[in-house]
CSV table of C-alpha atoms in Angstrom, one decimal:
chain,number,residue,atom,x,y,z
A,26,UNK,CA,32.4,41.3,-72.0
A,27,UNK,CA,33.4,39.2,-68.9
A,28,UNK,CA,37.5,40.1,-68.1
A,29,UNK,CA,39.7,37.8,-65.7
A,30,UNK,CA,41.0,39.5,-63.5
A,31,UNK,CA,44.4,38.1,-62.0
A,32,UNK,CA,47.1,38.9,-59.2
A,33,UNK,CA,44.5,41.2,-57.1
A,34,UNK,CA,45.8,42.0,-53.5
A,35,UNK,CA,44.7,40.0,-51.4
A,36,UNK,CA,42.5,42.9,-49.2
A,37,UNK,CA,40.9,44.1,-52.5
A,38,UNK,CA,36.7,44.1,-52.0
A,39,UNK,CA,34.1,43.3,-54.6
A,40,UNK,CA,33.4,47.3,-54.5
A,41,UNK,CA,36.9,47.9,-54.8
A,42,UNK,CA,37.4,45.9,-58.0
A,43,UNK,CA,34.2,47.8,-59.1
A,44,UNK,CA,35.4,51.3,-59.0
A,45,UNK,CA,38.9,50.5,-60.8
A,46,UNK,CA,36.3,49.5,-63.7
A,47,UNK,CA,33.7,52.0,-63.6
A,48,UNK,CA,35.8,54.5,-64.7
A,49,UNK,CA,35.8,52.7,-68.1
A,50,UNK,CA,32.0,52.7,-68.4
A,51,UNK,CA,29.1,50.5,-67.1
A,52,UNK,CA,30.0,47.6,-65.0
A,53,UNK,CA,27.3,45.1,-64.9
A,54,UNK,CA,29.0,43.0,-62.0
A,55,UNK,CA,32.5,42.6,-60.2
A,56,UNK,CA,33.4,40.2,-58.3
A,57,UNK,CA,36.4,39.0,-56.1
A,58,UNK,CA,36.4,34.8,-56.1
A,59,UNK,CA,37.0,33.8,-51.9
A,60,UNK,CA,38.1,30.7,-50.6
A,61,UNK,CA,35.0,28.6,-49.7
A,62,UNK,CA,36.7,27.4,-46.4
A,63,UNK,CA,38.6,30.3,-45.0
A,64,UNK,CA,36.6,33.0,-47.1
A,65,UNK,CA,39.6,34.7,-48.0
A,66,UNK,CA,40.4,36.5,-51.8
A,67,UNK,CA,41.9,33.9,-54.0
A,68,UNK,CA,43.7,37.0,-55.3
A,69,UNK,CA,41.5,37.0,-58.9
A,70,UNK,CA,37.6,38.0,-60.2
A,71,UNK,CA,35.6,38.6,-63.0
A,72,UNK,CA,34.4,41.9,-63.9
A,73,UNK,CA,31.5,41.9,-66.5
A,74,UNK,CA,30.8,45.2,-68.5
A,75,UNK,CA,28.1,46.2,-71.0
A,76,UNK,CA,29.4,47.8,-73.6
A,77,UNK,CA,32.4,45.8,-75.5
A,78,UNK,CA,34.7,49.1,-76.6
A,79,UNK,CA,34.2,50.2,-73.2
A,80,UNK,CA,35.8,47.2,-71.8
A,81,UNK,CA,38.0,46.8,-74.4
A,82,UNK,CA,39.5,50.5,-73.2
A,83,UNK,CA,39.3,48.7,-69.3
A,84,UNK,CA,41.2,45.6,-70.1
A,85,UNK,CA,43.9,47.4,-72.1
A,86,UNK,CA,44.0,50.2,-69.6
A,87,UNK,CA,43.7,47.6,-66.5
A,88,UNK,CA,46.4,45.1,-67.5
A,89,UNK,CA,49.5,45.7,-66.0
A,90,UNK,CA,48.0,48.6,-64.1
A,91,UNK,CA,49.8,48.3,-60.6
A,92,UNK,CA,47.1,48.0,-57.6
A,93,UNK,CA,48.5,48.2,-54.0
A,94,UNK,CA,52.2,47.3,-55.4
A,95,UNK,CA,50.5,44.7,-57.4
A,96,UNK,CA,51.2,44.4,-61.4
A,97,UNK,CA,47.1,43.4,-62.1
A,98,UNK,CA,46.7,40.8,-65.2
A,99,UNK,CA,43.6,41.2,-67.2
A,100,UNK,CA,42.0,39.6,-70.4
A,101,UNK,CA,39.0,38.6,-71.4
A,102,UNK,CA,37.5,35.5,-69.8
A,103,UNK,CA,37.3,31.9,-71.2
A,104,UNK,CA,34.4,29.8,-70.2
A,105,UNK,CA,34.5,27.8,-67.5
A,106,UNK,CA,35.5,24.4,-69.1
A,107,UNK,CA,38.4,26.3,-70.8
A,108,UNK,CA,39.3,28.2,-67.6
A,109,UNK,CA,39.3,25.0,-65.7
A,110,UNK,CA,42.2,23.5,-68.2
A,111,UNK,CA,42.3,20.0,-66.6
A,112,UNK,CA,39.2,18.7,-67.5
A,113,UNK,CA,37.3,18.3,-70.7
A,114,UNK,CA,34.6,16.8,-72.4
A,115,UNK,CA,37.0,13.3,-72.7
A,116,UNK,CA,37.4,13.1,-68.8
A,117,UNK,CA,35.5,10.8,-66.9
A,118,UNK,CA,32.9,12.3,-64.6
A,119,UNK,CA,32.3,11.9,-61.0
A,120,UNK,CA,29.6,10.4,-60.0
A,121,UNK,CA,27.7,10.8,-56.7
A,122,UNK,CA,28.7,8.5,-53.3
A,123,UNK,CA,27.0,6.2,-53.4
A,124,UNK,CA,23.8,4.8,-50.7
A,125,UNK,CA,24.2,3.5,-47.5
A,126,UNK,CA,22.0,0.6,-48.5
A,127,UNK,CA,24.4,0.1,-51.4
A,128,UNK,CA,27.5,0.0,-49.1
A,129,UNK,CA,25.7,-2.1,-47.2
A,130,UNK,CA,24.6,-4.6,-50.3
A,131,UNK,CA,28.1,-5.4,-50.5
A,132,UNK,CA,29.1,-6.7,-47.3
């Protein structure tokens, strides 16, 4: 199971978000999502687990767990298209800049 993590301190580490979930059981993977520019904690992540009663236990035990004077928010992750909210199948897609030569074809 993949759970959303939400409202993380902003100091908390990938490792960090690991051990609050390992006492649960097996965590395949936990990571804290960073700012691309600044590389600073967006304050959420994604913490993927094996077995799905052992994360179950986590995300019931983890949500609303305080961390650092933070009240954590957990569930269990949508995919990306559903996380994302503002964009679906309907909306138009971007398409790449286009060439120099065809900037240049219209001048």
């Amino acid at each position: 199971m993949n759970i959303y993590v939400s409202n993380l301190p902003y100091q908390t580490t990938d490792d960090e978000l690991m051990r609050t979930f390992q006492s649960f059981g097996e965590v395949n993977s936990a990571r804290v999502i960073k700012d691309k520019i600044s590389g600073r904690s967006r304050g959420f992540g994604f913490v993927e687990m094996a077995n799905e009663s052992e994360a179950q236990a986590a995300l019931d035990s983890v949500n609303e767990m305080e961390l650092d004077g933070r009240k954590l928010n957990a569930r269990e992750a949508r995919p990306r298209s559903e996380e994302a909210g503002f964009r679906n199948d309907s909306s138009p897609k971007r398409e790449g800049r286009p060439s120099r030569d065809a900037i240049r074809s219209n001048y």
